[in-house]
Short mmCIF file of C-alpha atoms and ligand atoms in Angstrom, two decimals:
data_model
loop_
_atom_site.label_atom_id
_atom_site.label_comp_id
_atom_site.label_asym_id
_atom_site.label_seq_id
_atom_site.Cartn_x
_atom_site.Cartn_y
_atom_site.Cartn_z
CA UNK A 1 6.45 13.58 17.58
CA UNK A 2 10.15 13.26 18.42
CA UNK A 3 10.79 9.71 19.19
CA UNK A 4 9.65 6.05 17.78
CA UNK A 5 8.50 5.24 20.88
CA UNK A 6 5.43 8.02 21.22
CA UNK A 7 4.62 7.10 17.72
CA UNK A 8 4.69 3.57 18.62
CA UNK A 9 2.36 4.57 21.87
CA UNK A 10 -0.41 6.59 19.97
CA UNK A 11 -0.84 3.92 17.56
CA UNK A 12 0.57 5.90 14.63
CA UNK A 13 2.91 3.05 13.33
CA UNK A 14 1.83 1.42 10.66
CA UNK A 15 4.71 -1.07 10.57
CA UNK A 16 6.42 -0.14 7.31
CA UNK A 17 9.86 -1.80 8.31
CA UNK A 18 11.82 1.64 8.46
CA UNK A 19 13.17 1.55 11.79
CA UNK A 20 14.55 -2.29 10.76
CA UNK A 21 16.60 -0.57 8.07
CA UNK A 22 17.55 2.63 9.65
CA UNK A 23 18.73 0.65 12.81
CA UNK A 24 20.76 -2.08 10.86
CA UNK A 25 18.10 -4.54 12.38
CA UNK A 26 18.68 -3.68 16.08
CA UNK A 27 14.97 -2.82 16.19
CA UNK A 28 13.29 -5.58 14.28
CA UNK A 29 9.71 -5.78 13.07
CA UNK A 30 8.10 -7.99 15.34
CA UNK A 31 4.43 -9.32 15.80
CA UNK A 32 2.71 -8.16 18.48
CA UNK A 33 -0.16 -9.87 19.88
CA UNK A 34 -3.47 -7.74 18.30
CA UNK A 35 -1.45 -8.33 14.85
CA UNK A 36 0.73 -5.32 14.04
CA UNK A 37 3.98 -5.59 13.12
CA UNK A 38 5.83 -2.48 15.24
CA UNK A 39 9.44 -1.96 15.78
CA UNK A 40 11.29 -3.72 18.99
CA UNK A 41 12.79 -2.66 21.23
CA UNK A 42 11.57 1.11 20.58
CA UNK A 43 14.25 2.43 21.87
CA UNK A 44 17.83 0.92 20.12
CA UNK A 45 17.97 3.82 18.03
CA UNK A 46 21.07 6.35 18.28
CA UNK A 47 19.80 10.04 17.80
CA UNK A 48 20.88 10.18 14.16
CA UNK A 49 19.13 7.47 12.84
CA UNK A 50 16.11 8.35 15.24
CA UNK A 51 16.02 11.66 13.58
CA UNK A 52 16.30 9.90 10.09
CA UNK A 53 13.36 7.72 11.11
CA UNK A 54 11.04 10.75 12.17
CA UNK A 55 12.00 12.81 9.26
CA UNK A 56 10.44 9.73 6.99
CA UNK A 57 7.88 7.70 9.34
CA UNK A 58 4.82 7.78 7.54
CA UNK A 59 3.17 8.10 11.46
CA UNK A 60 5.02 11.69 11.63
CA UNK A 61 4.95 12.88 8.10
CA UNK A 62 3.39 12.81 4.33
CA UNK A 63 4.49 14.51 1.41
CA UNK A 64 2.97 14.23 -2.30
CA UNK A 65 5.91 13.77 -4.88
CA UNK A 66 3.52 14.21 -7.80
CA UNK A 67 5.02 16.69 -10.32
CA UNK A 68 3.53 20.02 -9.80
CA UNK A 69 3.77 20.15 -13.56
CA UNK A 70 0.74 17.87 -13.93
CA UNK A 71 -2.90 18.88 -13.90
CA UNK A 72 -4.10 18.82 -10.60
CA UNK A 73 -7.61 17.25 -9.01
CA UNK A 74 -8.49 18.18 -5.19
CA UNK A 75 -9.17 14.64 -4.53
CA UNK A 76 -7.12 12.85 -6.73
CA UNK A 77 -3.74 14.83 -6.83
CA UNK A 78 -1.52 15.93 -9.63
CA UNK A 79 -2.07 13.15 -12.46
CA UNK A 80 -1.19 12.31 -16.13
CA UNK A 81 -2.52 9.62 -17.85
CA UNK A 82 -5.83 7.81 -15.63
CA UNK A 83 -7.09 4.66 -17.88
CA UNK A 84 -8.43 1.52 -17.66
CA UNK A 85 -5.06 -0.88 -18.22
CA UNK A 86 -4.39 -4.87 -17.69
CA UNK A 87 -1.83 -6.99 -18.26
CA UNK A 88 -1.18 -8.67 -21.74
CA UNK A 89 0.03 -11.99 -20.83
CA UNK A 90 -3.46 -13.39 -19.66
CA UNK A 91 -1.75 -15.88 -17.06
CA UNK A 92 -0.79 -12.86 -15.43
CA UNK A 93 -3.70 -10.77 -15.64
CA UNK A 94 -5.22 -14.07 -14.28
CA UNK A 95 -2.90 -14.36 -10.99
CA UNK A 96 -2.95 -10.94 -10.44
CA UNK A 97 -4.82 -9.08 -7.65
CA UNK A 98 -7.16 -7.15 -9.96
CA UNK A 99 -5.52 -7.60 -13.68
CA UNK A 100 -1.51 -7.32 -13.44
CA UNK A 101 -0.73 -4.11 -14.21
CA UNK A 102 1.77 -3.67 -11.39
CA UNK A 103 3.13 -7.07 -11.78
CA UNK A 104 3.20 -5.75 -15.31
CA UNK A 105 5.20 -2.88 -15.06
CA UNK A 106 7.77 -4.66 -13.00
CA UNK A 107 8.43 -7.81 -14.98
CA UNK A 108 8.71 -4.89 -18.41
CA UNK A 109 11.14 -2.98 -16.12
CA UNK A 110 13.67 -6.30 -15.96
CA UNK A 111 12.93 -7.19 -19.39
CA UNK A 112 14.04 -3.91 -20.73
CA UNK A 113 16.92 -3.87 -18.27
CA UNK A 114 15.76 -0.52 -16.70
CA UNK A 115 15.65 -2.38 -13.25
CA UNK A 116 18.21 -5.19 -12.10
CA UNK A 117 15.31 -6.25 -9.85
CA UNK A 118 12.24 -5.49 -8.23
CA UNK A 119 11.79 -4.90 -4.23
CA UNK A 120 8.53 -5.79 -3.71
CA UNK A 121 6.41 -8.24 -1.43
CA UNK A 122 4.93 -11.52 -1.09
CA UNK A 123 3.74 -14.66 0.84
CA UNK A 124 6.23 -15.45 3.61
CA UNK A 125 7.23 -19.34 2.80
CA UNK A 126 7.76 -20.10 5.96
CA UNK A 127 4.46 -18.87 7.24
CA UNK A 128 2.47 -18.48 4.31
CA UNK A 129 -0.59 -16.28 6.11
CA UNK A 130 2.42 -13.39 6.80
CA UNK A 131 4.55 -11.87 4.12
CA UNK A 132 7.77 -10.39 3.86
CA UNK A 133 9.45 -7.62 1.37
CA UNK A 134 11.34 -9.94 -1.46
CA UNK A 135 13.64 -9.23 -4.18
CA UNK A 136 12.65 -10.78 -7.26
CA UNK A 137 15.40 -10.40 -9.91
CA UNK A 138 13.46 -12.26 -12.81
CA UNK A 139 10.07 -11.87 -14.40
CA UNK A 140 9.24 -14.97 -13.08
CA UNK A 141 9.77 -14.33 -9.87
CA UNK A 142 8.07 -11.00 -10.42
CA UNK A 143 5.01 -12.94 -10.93
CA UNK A 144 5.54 -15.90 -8.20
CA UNK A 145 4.79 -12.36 -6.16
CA UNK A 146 1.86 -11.05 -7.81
CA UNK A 147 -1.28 -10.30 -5.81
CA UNK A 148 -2.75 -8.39 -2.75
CA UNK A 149 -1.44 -9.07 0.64
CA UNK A 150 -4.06 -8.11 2.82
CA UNK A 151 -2.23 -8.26 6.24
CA UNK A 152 0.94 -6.60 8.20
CA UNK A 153 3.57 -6.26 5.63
CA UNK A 154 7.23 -4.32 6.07
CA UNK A 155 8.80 -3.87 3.19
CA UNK A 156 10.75 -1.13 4.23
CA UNK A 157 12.97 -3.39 6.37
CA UNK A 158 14.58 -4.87 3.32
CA UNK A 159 15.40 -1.57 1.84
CA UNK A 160 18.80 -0.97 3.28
CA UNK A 161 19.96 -4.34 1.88
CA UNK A 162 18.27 -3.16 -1.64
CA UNK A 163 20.52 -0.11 -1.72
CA UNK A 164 23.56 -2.03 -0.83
CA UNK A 165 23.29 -3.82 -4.21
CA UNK A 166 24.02 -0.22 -5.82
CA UNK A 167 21.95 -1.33 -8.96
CA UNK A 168 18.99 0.09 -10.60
CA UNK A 169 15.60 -0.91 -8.73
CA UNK A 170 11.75 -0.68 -8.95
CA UNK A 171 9.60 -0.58 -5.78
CA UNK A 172 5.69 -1.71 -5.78
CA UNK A 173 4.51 -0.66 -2.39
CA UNK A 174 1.76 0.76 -0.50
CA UNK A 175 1.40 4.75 -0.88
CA UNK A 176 2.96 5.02 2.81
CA UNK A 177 5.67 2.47 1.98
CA UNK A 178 6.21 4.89 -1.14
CA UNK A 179 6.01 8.06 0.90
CA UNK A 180 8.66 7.26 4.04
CA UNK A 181 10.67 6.25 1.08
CA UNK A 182 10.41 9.33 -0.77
CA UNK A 183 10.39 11.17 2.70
CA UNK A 184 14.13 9.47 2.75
CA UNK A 185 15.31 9.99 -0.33
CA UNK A 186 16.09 13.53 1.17
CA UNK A 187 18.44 12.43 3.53
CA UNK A 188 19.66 9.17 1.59
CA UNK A 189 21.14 10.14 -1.94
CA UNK A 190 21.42 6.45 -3.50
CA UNK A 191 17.48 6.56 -3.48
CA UNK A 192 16.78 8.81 -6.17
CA UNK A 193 20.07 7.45 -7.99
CA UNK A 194 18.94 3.86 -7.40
CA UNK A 195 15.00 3.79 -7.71
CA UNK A 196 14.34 3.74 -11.00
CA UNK A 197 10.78 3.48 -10.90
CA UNK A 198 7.96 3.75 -8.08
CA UNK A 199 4.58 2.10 -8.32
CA UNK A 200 1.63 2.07 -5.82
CA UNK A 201 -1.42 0.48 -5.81
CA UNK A 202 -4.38 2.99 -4.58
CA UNK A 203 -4.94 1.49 -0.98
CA UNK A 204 -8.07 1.22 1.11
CA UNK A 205 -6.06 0.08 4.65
CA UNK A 206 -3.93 -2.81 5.95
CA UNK A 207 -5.56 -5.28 8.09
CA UNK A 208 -4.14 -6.63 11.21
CA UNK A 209 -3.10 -10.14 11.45
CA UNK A 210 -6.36 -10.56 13.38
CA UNK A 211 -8.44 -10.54 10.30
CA UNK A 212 -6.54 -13.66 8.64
CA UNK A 213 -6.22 -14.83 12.24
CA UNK A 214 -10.19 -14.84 12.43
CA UNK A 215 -10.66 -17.00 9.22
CA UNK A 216 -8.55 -19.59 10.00
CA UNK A 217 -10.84 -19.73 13.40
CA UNK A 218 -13.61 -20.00 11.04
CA UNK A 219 -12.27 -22.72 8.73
CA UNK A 220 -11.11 -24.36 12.14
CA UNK A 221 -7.70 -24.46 11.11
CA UNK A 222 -4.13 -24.12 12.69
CA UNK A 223 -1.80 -21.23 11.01
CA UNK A 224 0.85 -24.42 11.57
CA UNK A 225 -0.48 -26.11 9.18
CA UNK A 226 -1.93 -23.20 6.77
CA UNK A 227 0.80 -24.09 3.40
CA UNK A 228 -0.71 -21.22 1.07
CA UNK A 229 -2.59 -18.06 1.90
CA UNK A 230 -3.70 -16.61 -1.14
CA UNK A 231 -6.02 -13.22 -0.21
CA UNK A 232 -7.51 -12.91 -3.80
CA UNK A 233 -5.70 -13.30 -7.22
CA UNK A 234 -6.56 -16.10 -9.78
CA UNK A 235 -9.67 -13.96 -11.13
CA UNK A 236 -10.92 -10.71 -10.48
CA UNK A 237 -10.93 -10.24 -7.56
CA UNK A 238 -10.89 -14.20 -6.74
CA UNK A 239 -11.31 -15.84 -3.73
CA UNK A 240 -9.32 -15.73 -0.28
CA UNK A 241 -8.06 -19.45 -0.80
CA UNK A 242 -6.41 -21.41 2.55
CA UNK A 243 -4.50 -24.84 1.73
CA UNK A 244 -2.84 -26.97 4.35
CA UNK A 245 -0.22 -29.45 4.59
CA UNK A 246 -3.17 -31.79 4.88
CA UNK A 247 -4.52 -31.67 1.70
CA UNK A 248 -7.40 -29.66 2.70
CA UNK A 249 -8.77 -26.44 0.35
CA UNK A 250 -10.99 -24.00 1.54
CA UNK A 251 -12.26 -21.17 -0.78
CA UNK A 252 -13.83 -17.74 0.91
CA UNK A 253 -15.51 -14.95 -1.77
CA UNK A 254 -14.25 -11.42 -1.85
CA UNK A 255 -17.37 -10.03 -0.84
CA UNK A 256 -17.89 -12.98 1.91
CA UNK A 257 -14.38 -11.90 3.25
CA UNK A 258 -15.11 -8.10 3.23
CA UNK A 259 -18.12 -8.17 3.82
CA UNK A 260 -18.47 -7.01 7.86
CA UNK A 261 -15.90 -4.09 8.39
CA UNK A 262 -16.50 -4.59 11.87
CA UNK A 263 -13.82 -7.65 11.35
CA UNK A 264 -11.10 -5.61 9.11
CA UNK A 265 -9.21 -4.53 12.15
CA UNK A 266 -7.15 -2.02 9.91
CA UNK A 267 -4.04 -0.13 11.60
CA UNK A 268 -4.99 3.42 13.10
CA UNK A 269 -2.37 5.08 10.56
CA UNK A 270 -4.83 3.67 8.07
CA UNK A 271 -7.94 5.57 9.05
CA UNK A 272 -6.42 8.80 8.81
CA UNK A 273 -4.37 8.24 5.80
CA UNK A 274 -3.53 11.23 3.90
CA UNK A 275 -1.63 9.70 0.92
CA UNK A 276 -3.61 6.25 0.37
CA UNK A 277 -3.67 7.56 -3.84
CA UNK A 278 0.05 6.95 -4.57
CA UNK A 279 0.98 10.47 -4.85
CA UNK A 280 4.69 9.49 -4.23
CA UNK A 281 4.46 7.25 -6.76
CA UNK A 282 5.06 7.11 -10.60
CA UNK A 283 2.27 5.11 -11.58
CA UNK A 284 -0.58 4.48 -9.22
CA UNK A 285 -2.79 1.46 -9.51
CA UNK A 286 -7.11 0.94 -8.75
CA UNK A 287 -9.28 -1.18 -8.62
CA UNK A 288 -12.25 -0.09 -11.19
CA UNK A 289 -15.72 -1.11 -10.03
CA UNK A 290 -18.59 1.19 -9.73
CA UNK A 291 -19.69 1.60 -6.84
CA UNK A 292 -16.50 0.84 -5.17
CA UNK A 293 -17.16 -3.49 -5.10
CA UNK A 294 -16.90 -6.01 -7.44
CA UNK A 295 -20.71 -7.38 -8.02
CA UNK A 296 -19.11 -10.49 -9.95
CA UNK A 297 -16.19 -11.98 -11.16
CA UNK A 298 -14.41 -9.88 -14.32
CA UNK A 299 -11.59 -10.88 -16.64
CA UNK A 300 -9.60 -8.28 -14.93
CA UNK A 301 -9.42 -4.36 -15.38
CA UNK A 302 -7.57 -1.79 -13.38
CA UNK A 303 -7.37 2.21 -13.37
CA UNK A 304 -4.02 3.31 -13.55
CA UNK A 305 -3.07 6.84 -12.37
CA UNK A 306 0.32 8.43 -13.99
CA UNK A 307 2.08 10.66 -11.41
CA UNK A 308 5.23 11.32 -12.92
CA UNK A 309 6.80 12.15 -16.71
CA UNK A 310 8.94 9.40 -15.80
CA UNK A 311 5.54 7.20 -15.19
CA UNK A 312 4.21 8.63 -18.34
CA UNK A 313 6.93 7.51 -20.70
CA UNK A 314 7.01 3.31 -18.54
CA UNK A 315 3.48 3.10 -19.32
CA UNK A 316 3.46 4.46 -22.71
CA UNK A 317 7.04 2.02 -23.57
CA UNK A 318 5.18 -1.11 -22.16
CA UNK A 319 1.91 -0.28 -24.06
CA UNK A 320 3.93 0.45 -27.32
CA UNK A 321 5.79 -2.87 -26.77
CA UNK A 322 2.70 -5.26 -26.16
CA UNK A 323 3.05 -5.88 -22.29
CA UNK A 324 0.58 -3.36 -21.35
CA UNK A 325 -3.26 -2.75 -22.57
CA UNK A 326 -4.73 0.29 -22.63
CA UNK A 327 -8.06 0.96 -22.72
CA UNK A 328 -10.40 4.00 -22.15
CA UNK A 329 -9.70 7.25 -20.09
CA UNK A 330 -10.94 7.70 -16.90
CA UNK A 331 -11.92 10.68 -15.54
CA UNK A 332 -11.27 11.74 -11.90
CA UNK A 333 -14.83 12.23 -11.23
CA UNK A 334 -15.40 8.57 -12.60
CA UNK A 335 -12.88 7.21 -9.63
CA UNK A 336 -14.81 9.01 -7.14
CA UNK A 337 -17.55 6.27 -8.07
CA UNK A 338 -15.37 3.83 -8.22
CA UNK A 339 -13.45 4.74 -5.24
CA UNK A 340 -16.20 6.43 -2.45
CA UNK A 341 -14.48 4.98 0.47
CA UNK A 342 -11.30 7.12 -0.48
CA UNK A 343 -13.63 10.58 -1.45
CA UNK A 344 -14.86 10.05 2.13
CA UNK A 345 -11.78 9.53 3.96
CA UNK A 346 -10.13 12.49 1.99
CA UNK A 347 -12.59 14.66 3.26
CA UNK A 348 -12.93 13.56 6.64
CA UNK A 349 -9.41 14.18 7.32
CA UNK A 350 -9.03 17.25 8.66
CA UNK A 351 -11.46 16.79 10.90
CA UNK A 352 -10.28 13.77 12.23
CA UNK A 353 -7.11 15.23 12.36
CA UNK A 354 -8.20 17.94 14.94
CA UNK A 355 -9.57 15.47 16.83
CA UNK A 356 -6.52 13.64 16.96
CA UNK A 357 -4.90 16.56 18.66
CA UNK A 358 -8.16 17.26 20.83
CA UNK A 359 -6.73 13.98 22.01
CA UNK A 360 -2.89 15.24 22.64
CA UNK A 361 -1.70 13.54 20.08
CA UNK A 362 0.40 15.40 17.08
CA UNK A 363 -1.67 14.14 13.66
CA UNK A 364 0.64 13.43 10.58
CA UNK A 365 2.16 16.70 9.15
CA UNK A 366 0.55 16.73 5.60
CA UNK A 367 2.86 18.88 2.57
CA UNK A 368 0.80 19.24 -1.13
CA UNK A 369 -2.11 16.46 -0.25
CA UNK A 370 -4.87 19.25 0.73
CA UNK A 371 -6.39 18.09 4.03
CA UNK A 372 -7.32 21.50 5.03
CA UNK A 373 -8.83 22.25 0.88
CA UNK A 374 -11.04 18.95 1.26
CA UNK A 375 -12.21 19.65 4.52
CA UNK A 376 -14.04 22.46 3.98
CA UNK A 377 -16.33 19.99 2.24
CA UNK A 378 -18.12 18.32 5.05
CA UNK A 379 -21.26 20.71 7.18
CA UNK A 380 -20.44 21.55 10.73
CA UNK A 381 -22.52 18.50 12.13
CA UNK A 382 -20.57 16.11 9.71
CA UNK A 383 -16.84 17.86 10.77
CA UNK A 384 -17.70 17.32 14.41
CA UNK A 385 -18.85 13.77 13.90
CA UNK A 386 -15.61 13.04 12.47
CA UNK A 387 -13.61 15.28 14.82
CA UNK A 388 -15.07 13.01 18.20
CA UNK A 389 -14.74 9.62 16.48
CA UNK A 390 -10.84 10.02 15.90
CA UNK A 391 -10.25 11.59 19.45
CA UNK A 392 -12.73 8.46 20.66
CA UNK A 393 -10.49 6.17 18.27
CA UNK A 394 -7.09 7.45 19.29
CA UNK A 395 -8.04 7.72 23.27
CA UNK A 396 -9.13 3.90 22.56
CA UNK A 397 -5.78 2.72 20.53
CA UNK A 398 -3.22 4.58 23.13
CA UNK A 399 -5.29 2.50 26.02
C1 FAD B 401 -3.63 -3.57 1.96
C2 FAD B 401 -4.21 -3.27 0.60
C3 FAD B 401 -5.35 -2.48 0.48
C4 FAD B 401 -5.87 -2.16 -0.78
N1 FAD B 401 -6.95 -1.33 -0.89
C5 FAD B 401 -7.38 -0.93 -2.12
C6 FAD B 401 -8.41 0.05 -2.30
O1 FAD B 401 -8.98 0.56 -1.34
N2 FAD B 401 -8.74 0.44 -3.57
C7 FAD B 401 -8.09 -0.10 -4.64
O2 FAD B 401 -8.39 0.30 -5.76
N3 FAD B 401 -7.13 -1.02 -4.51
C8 FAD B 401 -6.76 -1.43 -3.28
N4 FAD B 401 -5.74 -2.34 -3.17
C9 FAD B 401 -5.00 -2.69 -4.37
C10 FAD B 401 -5.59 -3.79 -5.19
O3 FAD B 401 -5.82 -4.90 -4.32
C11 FAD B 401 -4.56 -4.19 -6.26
O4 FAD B 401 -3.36 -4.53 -5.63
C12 FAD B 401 -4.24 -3.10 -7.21
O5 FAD B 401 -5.42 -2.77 -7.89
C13 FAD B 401 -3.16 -3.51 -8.17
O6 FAD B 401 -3.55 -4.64 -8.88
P1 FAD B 401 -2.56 -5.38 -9.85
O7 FAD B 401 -3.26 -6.57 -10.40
O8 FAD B 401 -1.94 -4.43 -10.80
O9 FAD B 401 -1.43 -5.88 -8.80
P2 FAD B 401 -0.49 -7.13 -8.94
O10 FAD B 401 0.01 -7.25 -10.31
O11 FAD B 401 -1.14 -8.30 -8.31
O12 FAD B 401 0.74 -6.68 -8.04
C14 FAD B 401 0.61 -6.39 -6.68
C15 FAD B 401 1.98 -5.96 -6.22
O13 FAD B 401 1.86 -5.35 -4.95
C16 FAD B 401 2.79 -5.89 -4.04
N5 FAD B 401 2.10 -5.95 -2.75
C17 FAD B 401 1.04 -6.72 -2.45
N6 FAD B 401 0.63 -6.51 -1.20
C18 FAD B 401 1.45 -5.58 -0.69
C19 FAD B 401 1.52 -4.95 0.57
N7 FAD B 401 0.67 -5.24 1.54
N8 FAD B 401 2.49 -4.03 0.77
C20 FAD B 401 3.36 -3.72 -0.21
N9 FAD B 401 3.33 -4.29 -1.43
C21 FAD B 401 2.39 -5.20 -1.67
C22 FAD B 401 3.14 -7.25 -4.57
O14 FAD B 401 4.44 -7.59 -4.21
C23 FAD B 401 2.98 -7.09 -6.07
O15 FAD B 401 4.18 -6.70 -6.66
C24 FAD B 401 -5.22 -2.68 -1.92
C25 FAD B 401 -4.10 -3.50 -1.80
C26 FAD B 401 -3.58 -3.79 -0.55
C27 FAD B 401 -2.35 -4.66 -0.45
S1 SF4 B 402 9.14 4.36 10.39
FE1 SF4 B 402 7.69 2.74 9.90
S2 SF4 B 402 8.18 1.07 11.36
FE2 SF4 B 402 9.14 2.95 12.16
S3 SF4 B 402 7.62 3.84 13.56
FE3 SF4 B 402 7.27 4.78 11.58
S4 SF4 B 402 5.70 3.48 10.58
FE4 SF4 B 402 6.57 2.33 12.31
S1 SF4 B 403 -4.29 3.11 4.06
FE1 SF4 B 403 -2.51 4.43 3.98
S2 SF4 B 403 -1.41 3.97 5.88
FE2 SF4 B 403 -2.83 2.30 5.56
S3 SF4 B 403 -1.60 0.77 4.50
FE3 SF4 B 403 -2.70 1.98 2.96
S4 SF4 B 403 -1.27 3.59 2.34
FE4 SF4 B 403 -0.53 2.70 4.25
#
């Protein structure tokens, strides 16, 4: 693919904010009616920054940063340390998506003045259904943005303005989010001098707007008057909870949310994701149920996934210094079973990826995350399946 604007057309763009940066905001991430955040106009790039964009957009291009170094796992990349972890301070473990490692990690990262701040993301206070990258400078603020936001997100449009501080950094972010800015850091020096530290959480897909749009139909309430969106957090995993200006609470269970993935409306990018482990990360964070859903609430317990030395020594430095516990290994056959939607995907991809091009559309140029290895797992019946479904899908998207 050569320009935003075919990406943009074939439904690859998953909205990470890029183009925002890259163009100095004359492309801005804007809403579009199904509930995608894409770039607009698609076209106010000049041909350098258009060619810095497709060198990085995570609809073009993935690449596993992982060090080769590590021991390696077909499904789960090259990996260091995997163990159960969660967050000391049990108010954030509480608040937390799943038990505050991430949250964790960045609040011990300002603490121990490795990071002037944290670029991260969190509940837009203006509309508090939408979110919005954020900078959060103290630990406090670290944790006023702890949690899972479900729908469109672009942090990457706040990166430029992160790199203009010229001091230290972390980044939480979504694998992509992590892998267009790794993609970058080729082209962009101050990255790799400026990012100290890079942390994922493992991710299953980002749902449209349409998704949050569809509870508030439910609840019968206006996004105008919606004054805190909280997806889950405040328990493990906790409840979607709405409140309005009104007064009025309404409480949804994970599982009740989740429940029909008819309704998850997750981008396209998302069902043929390549790099949804975090292996441009340092650390990588799960969720830990087996089985792959929570069957109860839990005190909160995540599976961490080292990806770096650099990832090996933060975890070990916050464990040794009381902000992070540790508990058991995990093996990678043990997050297969707690992670079955991501063994299936994995394997399904290079199937779906022929199908994608069966459908004229160029599928995501893939360096050291073995589509082609992995897809020699599936029969003939089961690679064909796949292949028609993502031509069906992609025909379906581009109309
Ligand atoms: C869209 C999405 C899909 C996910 N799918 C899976 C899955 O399939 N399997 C799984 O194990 N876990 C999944 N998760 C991750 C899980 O919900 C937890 O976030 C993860 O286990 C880390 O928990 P934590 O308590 O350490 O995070 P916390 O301490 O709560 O920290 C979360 C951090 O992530 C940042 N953040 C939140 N939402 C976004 C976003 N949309 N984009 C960028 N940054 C964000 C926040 O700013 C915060 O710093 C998903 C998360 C998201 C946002
Ligand atoms: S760089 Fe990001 S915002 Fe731009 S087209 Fe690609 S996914 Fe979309
Ligand atoms: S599934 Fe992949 S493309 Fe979709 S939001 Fe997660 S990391 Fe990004």
């Amino acid at each position: 693919m050569t320009t935003v604007a075919e990406i943009v057309a074939n439904d690859l763009c998953v909205g990470c904010g890029l183009c925002e940066a890259v163009s100095e905001g004359r492309a801005r991430m804007v809403m579009t009616p199904d509930g995608s955040l894409r770039p607009t106009p698609v076209d106010a790039f000049s041909a350098p920054e258009e060619a810095k964009i497709i060198a990085s957009c995570p609809g073009v291009v993935a690449e596993a940063r992982s060090a080769p170094h590590l021991p390696l796992d077909p499904v789960w990349g090259h990996h260091g340390t995997m163990r159960y972890a969660w967050a000391a301070n049990p108010s954030v473990r509480f608040e937390a998506a799943t038990a505050g490692v991430l949250t964790t990690l960045g609040q011990y990262l300002l603490h121990s003045q490795m990071a002037a701040f944290v670029f991260h993301t969190g509940a837009d206070p203006a509309q508090p259904m939408r979110s919005r990258w954020v900078i959060s400078e103290t630990p406090e603020e670290v944790q006023a943005n702890t949690g899972s936001r479900y729908g469109p997100t672009a942090p990457l449009a706040g990166i430029e303005l992160a790199l203009e501080r010229n001091e230290p950094f972390a980044v939480i972010a979504k694998p992509c989010d992590l892998g267009a800015l790794h993609r970058l850091s080729s082209l962009d020096p101050r990255i790799d001098r400026l990012v100290v530290a890079r942390l994922a959480m493992v991710c299953g897909g980002q749902s449209r707007l349409s998704k949050s749009r569809l509870l508030l139909e439910e609840l019968g309430v206006d996004e105008s008057e919606v004054s805190m969106f909280r997806y889950r957090g405040h328990g493990n995993p906790g409840p979607t909870r709405v409140e309005t200006s009104g007064g009025e609470v309404f409480e949804i269970g994970y599982l009740q949310m989740w429940e029909d993935e008819g309704t998850w409306d997750v981008e396209t990018r998302c069902k043929i994701c390549p790099d949804a482990l975090g292996e441009a990360s340092d650390v990588a964070v799960a969720d830990v149920w087996p089985g792959g859903a929570p069957t109860g609430e839990d005190e909160g317990f995540s599976g961490i996934i080292v990806r770096s030395d650099y990832g090996e020594s933060l975890v070990e430095r916050a464990h040794r210094d009381g902000c992070l516990v540790l508990g058991e290994t995990i093996s990678p056959r043990d997050f297969d079973d707690m992670q079955p939607h991501q063994v299936r995907k994995k394997v399904a991809l290079a199937a779906r990826y022929e199908g994608l091009a069966d459908a004229g559309v160029h599928p995501i140029t893939t360096r050291g995350l073995r589509v082609a290895e992995l897809g020699d797992r599936l029969t003939p019946g089961e690679y064909t399946t796949q292949r028609n479904g993502a031509a069906a899908r992609i025909k379906r998207a581009r109309a």
